[in-house]
Coordinates of C-alpha atoms in Angstrom, one line a residue:
Chain A
M1 CA -199.0 -14.1 25.4
G2 CA -200.5 -13.9 28.8
L3 CA -198.6 -14.3 32.1
L4 CA -199.6 -17.9 32.2
S5 CA -199.6 -20.3 29.3
K6 CA -202.9 -22.5 29.0
K7 CA -201.2 -25.5 30.7
D8 CA -200.0 -23.4 33.6
A9 CA -203.4 -21.7 33.9
N10 CA -205.1 -25.1 34.0
L11 CA -203.1 -25.8 37.2
I12 CA -205.0 -23.0 38.9
K13 CA -208.2 -23.4 37.2
D14 CA -208.8 -27.3 37.6
P15 CA -208.7 -27.7 41.3
L16 CA -211.2 -24.8 41.7
A17 CA -214.1 -27.1 40.1
D18 CA -213.5 -30.2 38.0
N19 CA -210.4 -31.4 40.1
N20 CA -211.4 -30.0 43.3
P21 CA -209.4 -31.6 46.2
I22 CA -212.3 -31.8 48.6
T23 CA -215.2 -32.6 46.3
I24 CA -213.5 -34.6 43.5
Q25 CA -210.2 -36.1 45.1
V26 CA -212.0 -36.3 48.5
L27 CA -208.9 -35.2 50.3
G28 CA -208.8 -32.6 53.4
I29 CA -212.2 -33.8 54.5
C30 CA -211.3 -33.9 58.2
S31 CA -210.4 -30.2 58.4
A32 CA -213.5 -29.3 56.4
L33 CA -215.6 -30.9 58.9
A34 CA -213.7 -29.6 62.1
I35 CA -213.3 -25.9 61.4
T36 CA -216.1 -24.8 59.2
A37 CA -218.5 -23.8 62.1
E38 CA -217.5 -20.3 61.5
L39 CA -216.6 -18.4 58.3
K40 CA -213.7 -16.6 59.8
A41 CA -212.1 -19.7 60.8
S42 CA -212.6 -21.1 57.2
V43 CA -211.0 -18.1 55.5
V44 CA -208.1 -18.3 57.9
M45 CA -207.5 -21.8 57.4
A46 CA -207.6 -21.4 53.7
I47 CA -205.1 -18.7 53.8
A48 CA -202.6 -20.7 56.1
V49 CA -203.1 -23.7 53.8
M50 CA -202.2 -21.5 50.7
F51 CA -198.9 -20.3 52.3
V52 CA -197.9 -23.9 53.4
L53 CA -198.8 -25.6 50.3
G54 CA -197.4 -23.0 47.9
L55 CA -194.1 -22.9 49.6
G56 CA -194.1 -26.6 50.5
N57 CA -194.6 -27.6 46.8
V58 CA -191.6 -25.4 45.9
V59 CA -189.4 -26.8 48.5
I60 CA -190.3 -30.4 47.6
S61 CA -189.9 -29.7 43.9
A62 CA -186.4 -28.2 44.5
M63 CA -185.4 -31.2 46.3
R64 CA -187.2 -33.8 44.1
N65 CA -183.9 -35.3 42.6
I66 CA -182.0 -35.6 45.9
I67 CA -184.7 -37.0 48.1
P68 CA -184.0 -40.7 48.9
S69 CA -187.2 -42.5 48.0
K70 CA -187.2 -44.7 51.0
I71 CA -187.8 -41.7 53.3
R72 CA -189.6 -39.4 51.1
I73 CA -192.8 -39.3 53.1
I74 CA -190.7 -38.4 56.2
V75 CA -188.9 -35.7 54.3
Q76 CA -192.3 -34.4 53.1
L77 CA -193.7 -34.4 56.7
I78 CA -190.7 -32.4 57.9
V79 CA -191.0 -29.9 55.2
V80 CA -194.7 -29.3 55.9
A81 CA -194.2 -29.4 60.0
T82 CA -191.2 -26.8 59.6
L83 CA -193.3 -24.6 57.5
V84 CA -196.1 -24.5 59.8
I85 CA -193.9 -23.9 62.8
V86 CA -192.3 -21.1 60.9
V87 CA -195.7 -19.5 60.0
D88 CA -196.9 -20.0 63.7
Q89 CA -193.7 -18.3 65.1
V90 CA -193.6 -15.5 62.6
L91 CA -197.4 -14.7 63.3
K92 CA -196.8 -14.9 67.1
A93 CA -194.1 -12.4 66.8
F94 CA -195.6 -10.0 64.3
A95 CA -199.4 -10.6 64.2
Y96 CA -200.0 -11.8 67.7
P97 CA -203.9 -11.4 67.6
L98 CA -204.0 -13.3 64.2
S99 CA -201.8 -16.3 65.7
K100 CA -204.2 -16.7 68.3
T101 CA -207.1 -17.2 65.8
L102 CA -204.8 -19.4 63.7
S103 CA -203.3 -21.5 66.7
V104 CA -206.4 -24.1 66.6
F105 CA -205.8 -24.6 62.9
V106 CA -202.0 -25.0 62.7
G107 CA -201.8 -28.4 63.9
L108 CA -204.4 -29.4 61.6
I109 CA -202.3 -28.1 58.5
I110 CA -199.9 -30.8 59.1
T111 CA -202.5 -33.4 59.0
N112 CA -204.1 -32.2 55.9
C113 CA -204.2 -34.9 53.3
I114 CA -204.3 -32.4 50.4
I115 CA -200.6 -31.1 51.3
M116 CA -199.0 -34.6 51.4
G117 CA -201.2 -35.5 48.3
R118 CA -199.9 -32.7 46.2
F119 CA -196.2 -33.2 47.4
E120 CA -196.4 -36.8 46.4
A121 CA -198.6 -36.4 43.2
F122 CA -197.2 -33.3 41.6
A123 CA -194.1 -31.7 43.3
L124 CA -192.1 -34.6 43.1
G125 CA -192.4 -34.8 39.4
N126 CA -192.6 -31.2 38.3
G127 CA -190.6 -27.9 38.2
L128 CA -190.6 -25.1 40.8
W129 CA -192.9 -22.7 38.9
R130 CA -195.5 -25.3 38.0
S131 CA -195.4 -26.8 41.6
F132 CA -196.1 -23.4 43.0
L133 CA -199.1 -22.8 40.7
D134 CA -200.4 -26.3 41.6
G135 CA -200.1 -25.5 45.3
I136 CA -202.0 -22.3 45.0
G137 CA -204.5 -23.8 42.9
N138 CA -205.3 -26.7 45.0
S139 CA -205.3 -24.5 48.2
L140 CA -207.7 -22.1 46.5
G141 CA -209.9 -25.1 45.5
Y142 CA -209.8 -26.2 49.0
G143 CA -210.5 -22.7 50.4
I144 CA -213.6 -22.3 48.3
I145 CA -215.3 -25.3 49.5
L146 CA -214.4 -24.2 53.2
V147 CA -215.8 -20.9 52.7
I148 CA -219.1 -22.3 51.1
V149 CA -219.5 -24.8 54.0
G150 CA -218.6 -22.1 56.6
F151 CA -221.0 -19.6 55.1
F152 CA -224.0 -22.0 55.5
R153 CA -222.9 -23.7 58.7
E154 CA -222.5 -20.1 60.5
L155 CA -225.4 -18.5 58.9
L156 CA -227.9 -21.3 59.7
G157 CA -226.4 -22.4 63.0
S158 CA -225.6 -19.3 64.6
G159 CA -227.4 -16.6 62.5
T160 CA -224.4 -14.7 62.0
L161 CA -221.6 -14.1 59.3
F162 CA -217.9 -13.3 60.4
G163 CA -219.6 -13.0 63.9
Y164 CA -222.0 -10.3 62.9
P165 CA -225.7 -10.9 63.4
V166 CA -227.6 -11.2 60.2
F167 CA -231.0 -12.6 61.2
G168 CA -231.4 -10.5 64.5
D169 CA -231.0 -11.1 68.2
P170 CA -232.0 -14.8 69.1
I171 CA -232.4 -13.9 72.9
E172 CA -234.0 -10.7 72.5
K173 CA -236.3 -12.1 69.5
T174 CA -235.6 -9.4 66.9
G175 CA -235.5 -9.7 63.2
L176 CA -236.2 -13.1 61.7
Y177 CA -236.4 -14.5 65.2
S178 CA -239.5 -12.5 66.0
F179 CA -241.2 -14.5 63.4
G180 CA -240.5 -17.7 65.3
Y181 CA -237.3 -18.7 63.4
E182 CA -234.7 -20.6 65.6
N183 CA -231.0 -21.2 64.9
N184 CA -230.2 -24.7 63.8
G185 CA -227.9 -26.3 66.3
F186 CA -227.3 -29.3 64.2
M187 CA -225.3 -27.0 61.7
I188 CA -222.5 -26.1 64.3
I189 CA -221.7 -29.9 64.6
P190 CA -219.3 -31.5 62.4
P191 CA -221.9 -33.9 60.7
A192 CA -223.6 -30.9 59.3
A193 CA -220.5 -30.1 57.2
L194 CA -220.6 -33.4 55.8
I195 CA -224.1 -33.0 54.6
V196 CA -223.1 -29.4 53.2
V197 CA -220.1 -31.1 51.4
G198 CA -222.5 -33.9 50.1
I199 CA -224.6 -31.3 48.7
I200 CA -221.9 -29.4 46.8
I201 CA -220.7 -32.8 45.4
W202 CA -224.3 -33.5 44.4
V203 CA -224.8 -29.8 42.8
Q204 CA -221.3 -30.1 41.1
R205 CA -222.1 -33.7 39.5
S206 CA -225.6 -32.6 38.4
R207 CA -224.1 -29.8 36.5
N208 CA -221.3 -31.7 34.9
P209 CA -222.2 -35.4 34.4
A210 CA -218.7 -35.9 33.1
L211 CA -217.7 -36.1 36.8
I212 CA -219.9 -39.1 37.7
E213 CA -217.8 -42.2 37.9
E214 CA -219.1 -45.3 35.9
N215 CA -219.7 -48.2 38.1
Chain B
M1 CA -173.0 -37.8 37.3
A2 CA -176.5 -38.6 38.6
I3 CA -176.6 -39.3 42.4
N4 CA -177.8 -42.7 43.6
T5 CA -180.2 -41.9 46.0
D6 CA -181.2 -45.5 46.9
K7 CA -178.1 -46.1 48.9
N8 CA -178.3 -46.8 52.6
V9 CA -175.3 -44.4 53.2
Y10 CA -176.9 -41.6 51.2
T11 CA -180.2 -42.0 53.0
V12 CA -178.5 -41.8 56.5
V13 CA -176.4 -38.9 55.3
F14 CA -179.5 -37.0 53.8
A15 CA -181.3 -37.4 56.9
S16 CA -178.7 -36.3 59.1
V17 CA -178.2 -33.1 56.9
M18 CA -181.8 -32.4 56.9
V19 CA -182.2 -32.8 60.7
I20 CA -179.3 -30.4 61.2
V21 CA -180.6 -27.9 58.6
V22 CA -184.3 -27.9 59.9
G23 CA -183.1 -27.8 63.6
S24 CA -180.9 -24.8 62.8
I25 CA -183.5 -22.9 60.9
L26 CA -186.1 -23.5 63.9
A27 CA -183.5 -22.8 66.6
F28 CA -182.3 -19.5 64.8
L29 CA -186.1 -18.6 64.3
A30 CA -186.9 -19.3 68.0
T31 CA -184.0 -17.4 69.2
G32 CA -184.6 -14.4 67.0
L33 CA -188.3 -14.1 67.7
S34 CA -188.5 -15.1 71.5
G35 CA -188.0 -11.5 72.6
R36 CA -190.9 -10.2 70.6
I37 CA -193.1 -13.3 71.4
N38 CA -192.6 -13.0 75.1
E39 CA -193.3 -9.3 75.0
N40 CA -196.6 -10.0 73.1
M41 CA -197.5 -12.6 75.8
R42 CA -196.7 -10.0 78.6
F43 CA -198.9 -7.5 77.0
E44 CA -201.7 -10.1 76.5
K45 CA -201.7 -10.8 80.1
Q46 CA -201.9 -7.3 81.1
Q47 CA -204.8 -6.8 78.6
N48 CA -206.7 -9.8 80.0
I49 CA -206.3 -8.6 83.6
L50 CA -207.6 -5.1 82.7
Y51 CA -210.4 -6.7 80.6
A52 CA -211.7 -8.7 83.7
M53 CA -211.8 -5.4 85.5
G54 CA -214.0 -3.8 82.9
I55 CA -211.1 -1.7 81.3
N56 CA -211.4 -2.6 77.5
D57 CA -212.2 -1.0 74.3
N58 CA -215.5 -2.7 73.6
V59 CA -217.7 -0.8 71.1
D60 CA -221.0 -2.9 71.1
E61 CA -222.6 -5.6 73.0
G62 CA -220.9 -8.3 71.0
S63 CA -217.4 -7.1 70.7
V64 CA -214.4 -8.1 72.7
N65 CA -211.6 -5.5 72.2
F66 CA -208.8 -5.1 74.5
V67 CA -206.9 -2.0 75.5
P68 CA -204.5 -1.2 72.6
T69 CA -201.1 -2.8 72.9
D70 CA -199.2 0.5 72.7
I71 CA -200.8 1.9 75.7
V72 CA -201.5 -1.3 77.7
E73 CA -198.5 -0.9 80.0
D74 CA -199.4 2.7 81.0
K75 CA -203.1 1.4 81.6
F76 CA -201.8 -1.3 83.6
S77 CA -199.8 0.8 86.0
Q78 CA -202.7 3.3 86.1
Y79 CA -205.3 0.9 87.2
I80 CA -203.4 -2.0 89.0
T81 CA -202.5 -0.5 92.4
E82 CA -200.8 -3.6 93.9
Q83 CA -199.5 -6.9 92.6
I84 CA -199.0 -9.5 95.4
I85 CA -197.9 -13.2 95.5
I86 CA -199.5 -15.4 98.2
K87 CA -197.5 -18.2 99.3
G88 CA -199.0 -20.1 102.3
D89 CA -199.1 -17.4 105.0
Q90 CA -196.8 -15.1 103.4
I91 CA -198.1 -12.3 101.3
V92 CA -195.4 -10.4 99.3
D93 CA -195.6 -7.3 97.0
N94 CA -194.1 -8.2 93.4
D95 CA -194.3 -5.8 90.4
E96 CA -194.1 -8.8 88.1
A97 CA -196.6 -11.2 89.7
Y98 CA -198.3 -11.2 86.3
L99 CA -195.5 -13.2 84.9
I100 CA -196.1 -16.2 87.2
D101 CA -197.4 -19.4 85.3
M102 CA -200.5 -20.4 87.1
K103 CA -200.4 -23.8 85.4
K104 CA -197.3 -24.7 87.1
Q105 CA -198.3 -23.3 90.4
L106 CA -201.7 -25.4 90.1
A107 CA -199.6 -28.5 89.3
L108 CA -197.4 -27.8 92.6
A109 CA -200.7 -27.3 94.5
K110 CA -201.9 -30.8 93.3
K111 CA -198.7 -32.3 94.4
G112 CA -199.1 -31.1 97.9
E113 CA -196.5 -28.3 97.6
T114 CA -197.3 -24.6 98.5
P115 CA -197.9 -22.7 95.2
E116 CA -197.1 -19.1 94.6
L117 CA -200.4 -17.4 93.7
P118 CA -200.4 -14.0 92.2
L119 CA -203.2 -11.5 92.7
F120 CA -203.8 -8.1 91.2
I121 CA -205.5 -5.4 93.3
G122 CA -206.9 -2.7 91.1
E123 CA -209.0 0.4 91.5
K124 CA -211.6 1.8 89.1
D125 CA -214.0 4.6 89.9
G126 CA -213.2 4.4 93.5
K127 CA -214.0 0.7 93.7
K128 CA -211.6 -1.9 94.6
F129 CA -211.1 -5.1 92.3
Y130 CA -209.2 -8.3 93.2
V131 CA -208.3 -10.1 89.9
I132 CA -207.4 -13.8 90.1
P133 CA -205.6 -15.7 87.3
M134 CA -207.1 -19.1 86.5
Y135 CA -206.0 -22.3 84.6
G136 CA -207.9 -25.5 83.8
K137 CA -208.6 -28.1 81.3
G138 CA -211.3 -27.9 78.5
L139 CA -212.3 -30.6 76.1
W140 CA -209.0 -30.7 73.9
D141 CA -206.5 -28.7 75.8
D142 CA -205.8 -25.9 78.3
I143 CA -208.3 -23.0 79.2
W144 CA -207.4 -20.1 81.4
G145 CA -208.9 -16.8 82.5
Y146 CA -209.1 -14.0 85.0
I147 CA -211.9 -13.2 87.4
A148 CA -212.3 -9.9 89.0
L149 CA -214.2 -9.9 92.4
D150 CA -215.1 -7.1 94.9
D151 CA -215.0 -7.3 98.7
K152 CA -218.4 -8.9 98.8
M153 CA -217.1 -11.7 96.5
I154 CA -219.5 -10.6 93.6
V155 CA -218.0 -11.2 90.2
Q156 CA -217.2 -7.7 88.4
G157 CA -216.0 -9.3 85.3
V158 CA -214.3 -12.2 83.7
F159 CA -212.2 -13.2 80.9
F160 CA -211.8 -16.6 79.4
D161 CA -209.6 -17.9 76.6
H162 CA -208.5 -21.4 75.3
K163 CA -205.8 -23.1 73.4
G164 CA -207.8 -25.5 71.2
E165 CA -211.4 -25.8 72.0
T166 CA -213.9 -26.6 69.1
P167 CA -214.6 -23.6 67.0
G168 CA -218.1 -22.5 67.2
L169 CA -218.7 -24.7 70.3
G170 CA -216.3 -24.7 73.2
A171 CA -214.3 -21.9 71.6
N172 CA -217.0 -19.6 72.3
I173 CA -216.1 -19.3 76.0
N174 CA -214.2 -16.1 75.0
Q175 CA -217.3 -14.5 73.6
R176 CA -219.3 -11.7 75.2
Y177 CA -222.5 -13.4 75.4
F178 CA -221.0 -16.1 77.7
M179 CA -218.4 -14.1 79.7
D180 CA -220.9 -11.4 80.5
D181 CA -223.2 -13.7 82.3
F182 CA -220.7 -14.2 85.1
T183 CA -221.0 -10.4 86.0
G184 CA -223.0 -10.0 89.1
E185 CA -223.0 -13.6 90.3
S186 CA -221.6 -14.3 93.8
I187 CA -219.0 -17.2 94.2
M188 CA -220.6 -17.6 97.7
A189 CA -223.4 -19.8 98.6
G190 CA -224.1 -18.5 102.1
T191 CA -220.8 -18.7 103.9
R192 CA -219.4 -21.4 101.5
Y193 CA -217.2 -21.0 98.6
A194 CA -219.4 -22.4 95.8
G195 CA -217.7 -20.9 92.8
I196 CA -219.9 -20.7 89.6
N197 CA -221.4 -23.5 87.7
V198 CA -221.9 -23.6 84.0
A199 CA -225.2 -25.2 83.9
K200 CA -227.2 -27.0 81.3
G201 CA -231.0 -26.2 81.0
N202 CA -231.2 -24.0 84.1
N203 CA -234.2 -22.2 82.5
D204 CA -232.2 -18.8 83.0
P205 CA -231.0 -18.2 79.5
L206 CA -230.7 -14.3 80.2
N207 CA -229.0 -15.0 83.7
N208 CA -231.3 -12.9 85.6
D209 CA -230.8 -15.0 88.7
K210 CA -227.5 -13.8 90.2
E211 CA -228.1 -15.9 93.4
D212 CA -227.8 -19.4 92.0
N213 CA -224.2 -19.6 91.5
E214 CA -225.3 -20.7 87.9
V215 CA -224.7 -19.3 84.3
D216 CA -226.2 -20.8 81.3
A217 CA -224.0 -23.2 79.4
L218 CA -223.1 -23.1 75.7
A219 CA -224.9 -25.4 73.4
G220 CA -222.9 -28.4 72.2
A221 CA -220.0 -27.7 74.6
T222 CA -220.5 -29.6 77.8
I223 CA -217.1 -30.6 78.5
T224 CA -215.7 -27.2 77.9
G225 CA -218.4 -25.7 80.2
N226 CA -217.5 -28.4 83.0
G227 CA -213.9 -27.4 82.4
V228 CA -214.7 -23.8 83.3
S229 CA -216.7 -24.5 86.3
A230 CA -214.0 -26.8 87.7
M231 CA -211.3 -24.2 86.8
I232 CA -213.1 -21.4 88.9
K233 CA -213.7 -23.8 91.8
E234 CA -210.3 -25.2 92.1
T235 CA -208.5 -21.8 91.7
L236 CA -210.8 -20.0 94.1
N237 CA -210.1 -22.9 96.5
L238 CA -206.4 -22.0 96.7
Y239 CA -207.2 -18.3 97.2
K240 CA -210.0 -18.8 99.8
D241 CA -207.8 -18.3 102.9
Y242 CA -206.8 -14.9 101.5
L243 CA -210.4 -14.0 100.3
K244 CA -211.5 -14.5 103.7
T245 CA -209.4 -11.7 104.9
I246 CA -210.9 -9.3 102.5
R247 CA -214.6 -10.4 102.6
T248 CA -216.9 -7.7 104.1
N249 CA -220.2 -9.7 104.2

């Protein structure tokens, strides 16, 4: 028997493709548009969401039988806000440079629909281990899309990856720029992310027609 | 026996306990970590001041690397020869001038009160630098920085940073290709304190013209750029009486 049962493994595998939170559930779109102009920001956001969603799902799952239904959304918000503040403070104390990179995105994690969505749809009805796997799976699915979008936006918009020039120097006109190539300024503004996400959705549905909804 | 979670009394008690528990966790965390966080912020200020003076660990034309944290205090005391606080006509030495919050001081100045203005005088390779801290507003949140001037009011280096400008756009004010453009610019236009404008479409992307009080703007970050221009102008305006006393041209 492997480390995970088939059912448990699906909690990790499904959100990566066939039940991806961004391309299938259409959640977390706002942050995917806002922070994917750079690949580094995409990776940092994905890691931060993984921590908050993994641990948040466990906390909500642990409290699922005692949370009053009338205030469950408020309780979920308090849990996610607390975790985000904890992450922020610990990073500020022990990894200050990283906390500066993260600071822009920490607020966005609180508003990320995927987190509230998974608390509501999964953690409130499942045990600790399965909730943890669901949190990790969904944040991985979210992270994959962020990294793909960040890759294309930074490459085509700025000609760099993780800040390192890939196409040459656009001012000195070296490398690809010496052939007349220009960075596409449109790629670094949020609407470009919508188009890249749209293309991913199109490719995904073309490869797997079962994902196409019937009218 | 199963708990009836629908009762109003239970809801109120649960909410109260949760507030107490969460509040306690956060208060405990804040108290426990505040020492380390404040120390990190202090080192960061020292690193930024030194960076504006050109003391850094940059390895190539694109990198922004500060003096390492473990040696920043030594470097700071080595290069910063004097820290002063300017309050109206009074100028006093203060070894902890870098701890002054410029945001609060600018707010005081706006209310018509006399602010305490920190200024750092440094020396490198026999040359004197005057480093001024700045604070302003970007598109989404605060922006800040340091500007190092010589006695001819020529910029010797800058450092900018931000709290929450748009990644890939306004957030690039802390990138080398933007900050380096300020070096060599004069903040004077004749005898007037003109500051430095972040200008769109000034046909000078390499910033060869050092006499125009302008640097090339960041694409797609007009409001952040305007914020940087305003920040430089407003801050220097507060220091101009002192700057007059050190100007040599």
